[in-house]
Coordinates of C-alpha atoms in Angstrom, one line a residue:
M11 CA 61.8 45.1 59.0
R12 CA 61.6 41.8 58.0
F13 CA 63.8 41.3 61.1
L14 CA 61.7 42.8 63.0
L15 CA 58.7 40.9 61.3
L16 CA 60.4 37.9 63.1
L17 CA 60.9 40.1 66.4
R18 CA 57.6 40.6 66.0
R19 CA 56.7 36.8 65.6
L20 CA 58.5 35.1 68.7
R21 CA 57.3 37.6 70.7
S22 CA 53.4 36.7 69.9
L23 CA 54.4 33.2 70.4
C24 CA 56.7 33.5 73.4
V25 CA 53.5 35.3 75.3
K26 CA 51.8 32.7 74.1
E27 CA 53.9 30.6 76.5
L28 CA 54.0 32.2 78.8
L29 CA 50.0 33.0 79.0
I30 CA 49.4 29.0 78.7
I31 CA 52.4 28.0 81.5
F32 CA 50.7 30.7 83.9
K33 CA 47.3 31.3 83.3
D34 CA 46.2 28.1 85.7
P35 CA 47.1 29.6 89.4
A36 CA 48.1 25.9 90.2
N37 CA 50.8 25.7 87.8
R38 CA 52.4 29.1 88.8
L39 CA 51.3 27.3 92.3
V40 CA 53.8 24.6 91.0
L41 CA 56.6 26.3 89.5
I42 CA 56.9 28.0 93.1
I43 CA 56.5 26.0 96.2
P44 CA 58.1 22.8 95.3
V45 CA 61.7 24.8 94.1
V46 CA 61.8 26.6 97.6
I47 CA 60.3 23.3 99.2
Q48 CA 63.8 21.0 97.8
S49 CA 65.4 24.1 98.3
F50 CA 64.7 23.8 102.4
I51 CA 64.7 20.3 102.1
F52 CA 68.1 19.3 100.7
G53 CA 69.5 22.6 103.0
Y54 CA 69.2 20.7 105.7
A55 CA 68.4 17.2 105.1
A56 CA 70.3 15.9 102.5
T57 CA 73.8 13.6 102.7
Y58 CA 76.6 12.2 100.8
D59 CA 78.2 8.9 101.4
L60 CA 82.4 8.8 100.8
N61 CA 83.8 5.4 99.4
F62 CA 87.6 6.7 97.5
V63 CA 89.5 9.2 98.2
P64 CA 92.4 10.9 96.0
Y65 CA 94.9 12.2 97.6
V66 CA 98.4 13.7 97.7
L67 CA 101.4 13.7 99.7
C68 CA 104.2 15.5 100.2
D69 CA 106.8 14.2 102.0
Q70 CA 109.8 16.2 103.0
S71 CA 111.0 14.3 105.6
R72 CA 111.3 11.4 103.6
S73 CA 112.5 9.4 106.4
T74 CA 111.5 5.5 106.9
L75 CA 108.6 7.0 110.2
S76 CA 106.9 9.0 107.5
R77 CA 106.8 6.4 104.3
D78 CA 105.1 4.5 107.4
L79 CA 102.5 6.3 108.0
A80 CA 102.0 7.2 103.8
A81 CA 102.3 2.7 104.0
R82 CA 99.4 3.3 105.7
L83 CA 96.9 5.7 103.8
D84 CA 97.5 3.7 100.9
G85 CA 97.8 0.1 102.4
S86 CA 93.4 1.2 102.8
E87 CA 90.9 0.6 101.1
K88 CA 89.9 4.8 100.6
F89 CA 92.9 6.0 100.2
S90 CA 94.5 6.1 96.3
R91 CA 97.7 8.6 95.9
Q92 CA 97.8 10.5 92.5
A93 CA 100.9 12.3 92.8
T94 CA 103.9 12.7 95.1
L95 CA 104.9 16.1 95.6
D96 CA 107.6 18.7 96.6
S97 CA 106.1 21.3 97.6
T98 CA 102.1 22.5 99.2
A99 CA 101.8 24.3 96.3
E100 CA 102.0 22.4 93.7
A101 CA 99.4 20.3 95.5
E102 CA 97.0 23.4 94.5
A103 CA 96.1 22.8 91.2
W104 CA 95.2 19.1 91.8
I105 CA 92.7 20.2 94.3
Y106 CA 91.4 23.6 91.9
D107 CA 90.7 20.2 89.6
G108 CA 88.8 18.5 91.3
K109 CA 91.7 15.4 90.9
A110 CA 92.6 15.2 94.7
L111 CA 90.2 16.0 97.5
L112 CA 93.5 16.2 100.3
A113 CA 96.3 17.0 100.2
I114 CA 99.1 15.4 103.0
Q115 CA 102.5 17.6 103.6
I116 CA 104.4 15.8 106.1
G117 CA 107.2 18.9 107.2
S118 CA 111.0 18.6 107.0
D119 CA 111.6 17.9 110.9
F120 CA 108.5 15.1 111.3
A121 CA 111.5 12.0 112.0
D122 CA 113.6 14.3 114.1
R123 CA 110.5 15.6 116.6
I124 CA 109.2 12.2 117.1
L125 CA 112.7 10.4 117.8
S126 CA 113.2 13.8 120.0
G127 CA 109.9 12.7 122.0
Q128 CA 108.4 15.6 120.3
N129 CA 104.6 15.8 118.9
A130 CA 105.0 16.1 115.2
D131 CA 102.2 17.2 113.3
I132 CA 101.0 17.0 109.3
Q133 CA 99.1 19.5 107.6
V134 CA 96.2 17.8 105.9
I135 CA 94.6 20.4 103.4
L136 CA 91.1 19.3 102.2
D137 CA 88.4 20.6 99.5
G138 CA 85.8 22.5 100.9
R139 CA 83.5 22.4 98.0
N140 CA 82.3 19.3 98.8
S141 CA 81.9 19.1 102.4
T142 CA 80.3 16.3 103.8
T143 CA 82.9 14.2 101.8
A144 CA 85.9 16.1 103.1
S145 CA 84.5 16.1 106.7
I146 CA 84.8 12.1 106.0
A147 CA 87.9 11.8 104.9
Q148 CA 89.2 13.7 107.6
G149 CA 87.9 11.6 109.7
Y150 CA 89.6 8.3 107.6
V151 CA 93.0 10.4 108.2
S152 CA 92.6 10.6 111.8
Q153 CA 91.8 7.4 112.4
I154 CA 95.0 5.7 110.6
V155 CA 97.4 8.7 112.4
E156 CA 95.6 7.1 116.1
S157 CA 96.2 3.6 114.2
W158 CA 100.1 4.7 113.5
N159 CA 100.3 6.7 116.9
A160 CA 99.2 2.9 118.4
A161 CA 101.0 1.6 116.9
H162 CA 104.4 3.8 117.5
G163 CA 103.4 4.0 121.4
R164 CA 102.9 6.8 123.1
K165 CA 106.2 8.6 122.3
S166 CA 106.6 8.8 118.8
P167 CA 102.6 11.0 118.7
V168 CA 101.4 12.5 115.4
T169 CA 98.8 15.5 115.6
I170 CA 97.1 16.5 112.6
R171 CA 95.9 20.4 111.5
M172 CA 93.2 20.2 109.1
R173 CA 92.4 23.1 106.6
A174 CA 90.1 23.6 104.1
W175 CA 89.6 25.2 100.9
F176 CA 87.0 26.9 99.6
N177 CA 85.1 26.0 102.6
P178 CA 86.7 26.6 106.0
Q179 CA 83.4 25.7 108.1
L180 CA 83.3 22.3 106.0
E181 CA 79.4 22.9 106.3
T182 CA 77.6 20.3 104.4
R183 CA 74.8 23.2 102.5
W184 CA 77.4 25.3 101.1
N185 CA 78.0 22.2 98.6
I186 CA 74.5 21.0 97.8
M187 CA 72.9 24.7 97.8
P188 CA 74.9 25.5 94.4
G189 CA 74.2 22.7 92.5
M190 CA 70.7 23.2 93.5
L191 CA 70.8 26.2 91.5
A192 CA 71.0 23.4 88.1
S193 CA 69.8 20.4 90.0
L194 CA 66.4 21.8 90.7
S195 CA 66.1 24.2 87.2
I196 CA 66.6 21.2 85.0
I197 CA 63.5 19.5 86.5
Q198 CA 61.4 23.0 85.8
I199 CA 63.1 23.2 82.3
M200 CA 62.7 20.0 80.6
L201 CA 59.1 19.3 82.0
L202 CA 58.1 23.3 80.3
A203 CA 59.7 22.4 77.5
A204 CA 58.1 18.6 77.3
L205 CA 54.8 19.9 77.4
S206 CA 54.7 22.0 75.1
V207 CA 54.7 20.6 71.8
A208 CA 53.2 17.3 73.9
R209 CA 50.5 19.7 74.7
E210 CA 50.2 21.1 71.4
R211 CA 49.1 18.4 69.7
E212 CA 47.1 16.6 72.0
Q213 CA 45.3 19.4 71.9
G214 CA 45.1 18.7 68.2
T215 CA 46.5 22.4 67.7
F216 CA 50.3 21.9 66.2
D217 CA 49.7 21.0 63.2
Q218 CA 47.5 25.1 62.7
M219 CA 50.8 25.9 64.3
L220 CA 52.6 24.6 61.6
V221 CA 50.7 25.5 58.4
T222 CA 51.0 29.5 60.0
P223 CA 53.8 31.9 58.6
L224 CA 55.6 30.8 61.8
S225 CA 59.1 28.3 60.0
P226 CA 60.7 25.2 62.2
W227 CA 62.9 27.1 63.5
E228 CA 60.3 30.0 64.8
I229 CA 58.8 27.3 66.8
L230 CA 61.7 26.1 68.1
I231 CA 63.0 29.3 69.8
G232 CA 59.5 30.1 70.4
K233 CA 59.0 27.6 72.4
A234 CA 62.6 27.0 73.6
I235 CA 63.1 30.8 75.3
P236 CA 60.3 30.5 78.1
P237 CA 61.4 27.4 79.3
I238 CA 64.7 29.2 79.7
A239 CA 63.4 32.7 81.1
V240 CA 61.5 30.1 83.7
G241 CA 64.5 28.3 84.2
L242 CA 66.4 31.4 85.4
A243 CA 64.3 33.1 87.7
Q244 CA 63.8 29.7 89.3
A245 CA 67.4 29.4 89.7
A246 CA 67.5 33.2 91.4
L247 CA 65.2 32.0 93.6
I248 CA 67.3 29.7 95.0
L249 CA 70.1 32.3 94.9
L250 CA 68.0 34.3 96.9
V251 CA 67.5 31.2 99.2
C252 CA 71.3 30.7 99.8
L253 CA 72.4 34.4 100.2
F254 CA 69.6 35.2 102.9
W255 CA 68.2 32.8 104.3
F256 CA 71.3 30.0 104.9
H257 CA 74.0 32.8 104.8
I258 CA 76.0 31.0 102.3
P259 CA 79.1 33.8 100.4
F260 CA 78.9 34.2 96.9
A261 CA 82.7 34.5 96.0
G262 CA 82.2 35.1 92.0
S263 CA 80.3 37.0 90.2
Y264 CA 76.9 37.7 89.6
V265 CA 76.7 37.4 85.3
D266 CA 79.2 34.4 85.0
L267 CA 77.4 32.7 87.4
F268 CA 73.9 33.2 84.9
V269 CA 75.4 33.0 81.5
S270 CA 77.0 29.6 82.9
L271 CA 73.5 28.8 83.7
G272 CA 72.0 30.3 80.7
V273 CA 73.9 28.1 78.9
F274 CA 72.9 25.1 80.1
T275 CA 69.1 26.0 80.2
L276 CA 69.8 26.4 76.3
S277 CA 71.5 22.3 76.2
C278 CA 68.3 21.5 78.5
A279 CA 65.1 23.2 76.4
G280 CA 66.8 21.2 73.5
L281 CA 66.5 18.1 75.4
G282 CA 62.9 19.2 76.1
L283 CA 61.6 20.2 73.1
C284 CA 63.6 16.9 71.1
V285 CA 61.4 15.1 74.7
S286 CA 58.3 16.8 73.7
A287 CA 58.6 16.4 69.6
I288 CA 58.7 12.3 70.0
S289 CA 55.5 12.4 72.8
L290 CA 52.3 12.0 71.2
N291 CA 50.8 12.8 74.4
M292 CA 51.5 15.1 77.6
Q293 CA 51.6 11.6 79.6
Q294 CA 54.0 9.9 77.9
A295 CA 56.1 13.3 77.3
L296 CA 56.3 13.6 81.4
V297 CA 57.3 9.7 81.7
Y298 CA 60.3 10.3 79.0
C299 CA 61.2 13.5 81.8
F300 CA 61.5 11.6 84.2
V301 CA 62.8 9.0 82.9
T302 CA 65.4 10.8 81.3
L303 CA 66.0 12.7 84.3
L304 CA 66.6 11.2 87.2
P305 CA 69.5 9.4 85.1
M306 CA 70.9 12.5 84.5
I307 CA 70.4 13.2 88.6
L308 CA 72.3 10.5 89.3
L309 CA 75.3 10.5 87.1
S310 CA 76.0 14.5 87.5
G311 CA 78.3 14.2 90.7
L312 CA 75.9 15.9 92.6
A313 CA 75.6 12.9 95.4
T314 CA 78.0 10.5 94.2
P315 CA 81.4 12.0 93.3
V316 CA 82.1 11.9 89.1
S317 CA 85.1 10.1 90.0
A318 CA 83.8 7.1 92.0
M319 CA 82.1 6.1 89.8
P320 CA 82.9 3.3 86.8
Q321 CA 84.8 3.8 83.8
A322 CA 81.6 3.6 81.8
L323 CA 79.3 5.8 83.3
Q324 CA 82.4 9.0 83.7
I325 CA 82.7 8.1 79.8
A326 CA 77.9 8.5 79.5
T327 CA 78.4 11.6 81.7
Y328 CA 80.5 13.6 79.3
A329 CA 76.7 13.7 77.3
N330 CA 75.2 14.9 81.2
P331 CA 74.8 18.7 80.4
L332 CA 74.2 19.0 84.2
R333 CA 77.8 17.5 85.4
F334 CA 79.3 19.7 83.8
A335 CA 77.0 22.8 85.4
L336 CA 77.4 22.2 88.6
V337 CA 80.8 23.0 87.8
C338 CA 80.1 26.1 86.6
V339 CA 78.2 26.8 89.2
R340 CA 80.0 25.8 92.3
S341 CA 83.8 27.3 90.7
V342 CA 81.8 30.5 90.2
Y343 CA 79.6 30.3 93.6
L344 CA 83.1 29.3 95.9
E345 CA 85.7 29.1 94.4
G346 CA 84.9 33.4 92.5
A347 CA 86.5 31.4 89.4
T348 CA 86.0 33.5 85.7
L349 CA 83.6 33.0 82.4
I350 CA 87.8 31.8 81.9
D351 CA 88.0 29.6 83.8
I352 CA 84.6 27.9 83.3
A353 CA 84.2 27.9 79.6
P354 CA 85.6 24.7 78.0
N355 CA 83.1 23.0 80.5
F356 CA 80.6 25.0 77.8
V357 CA 81.8 22.6 75.0
P358 CA 80.0 19.7 75.9
M359 CA 77.3 21.7 77.0
L360 CA 76.7 23.6 73.4
A361 CA 78.0 20.4 71.7
V362 CA 73.9 18.9 73.6
A363 CA 72.5 22.3 72.8
A364 CA 73.9 21.3 69.1
V365 CA 72.5 18.6 68.3
T366 CA 69.5 18.5 70.2
L367 CA 67.9 21.9 69.2
P368 CA 68.1 20.9 65.6
L369 CA 66.8 17.2 66.1
A370 CA 63.9 19.0 68.0
G371 CA 64.1 21.4 65.0
W372 CA 64.0 18.4 62.4
L373 CA 61.1 16.6 64.3
F374 CA 59.0 19.1 64.8
R375 CA 58.5 19.1 60.8
N376 CA 59.0 15.2 60.3
R377 CA 57.4 13.8 63.1
L378 CA 54.6 11.6 62.8
N379 CA 50.9 11.9 64.9

């Protein structure tokens, strides 16, 4: 009976929060229209830049010519060799884990074909999950090979055979749109969670709530569930845009996708409730949210690969749940990864939730007006 009474109180609080969110027609438009518009804007207009290309080399020729070609890659400002492999099968782990953007395979007959005046092919395997950076890296490889061909004259032509994993056509929106499932959700979740308690404080009703039979933990749960539900609903809306408008094929499990999004939204709600608990009014909550959201998005790996950031910033991204949510969503959506594959990314997101949610509960009771 006590458990049923608890559920009844939580249901009442959640219904109250949802009514506050949706009772204003303007709020309903804000929760739907911007998500749709931003989905189309990012799908059509967003682009990336590339300044760092980690790669692995499989040189089966081991000749002077192959070493000379590899030296041109290593001598460029953008390419950084991460490992020298014995076979292309070993490259799968490097690309899958994101440690290498591409793998270059030079066949055993490379030097023999060039010295006999024939065309010699090299294979370049690209990580198509980040289609724009893969396309740029492909252009860089082509430029270096062309300069190498020019240096050796017409009798030693080398051609490139490209192969992209996870995104065969290297379409930019295949990389951007799955990331929007998490990136757009975090904005709405943090805003809704941040405004929930701040609104109560501003209207003078929060102190009245604290003297009700509801405990701080029950208030915390009741304030967290509605933003999480709205965030997951918006993610589902973006998913429909990806599937039926942009026709981006879904490779994984919808259950795995929404489990990872659920863990992510839990950490986002904790951050938003902390912001709300320390804000005296709605204006402060909005300012704190935007100050928090901008660094989180910039440090998530959405626009710039985390590996290209300075070491100090790479360490700072471990406190950013959006970074790991993007890895989970893209892995499930594009690669067909399972929960076992993406489970390590749950740890930092759950750690953020484990810190922020109890902190928000403590602030509810102890924060001075």
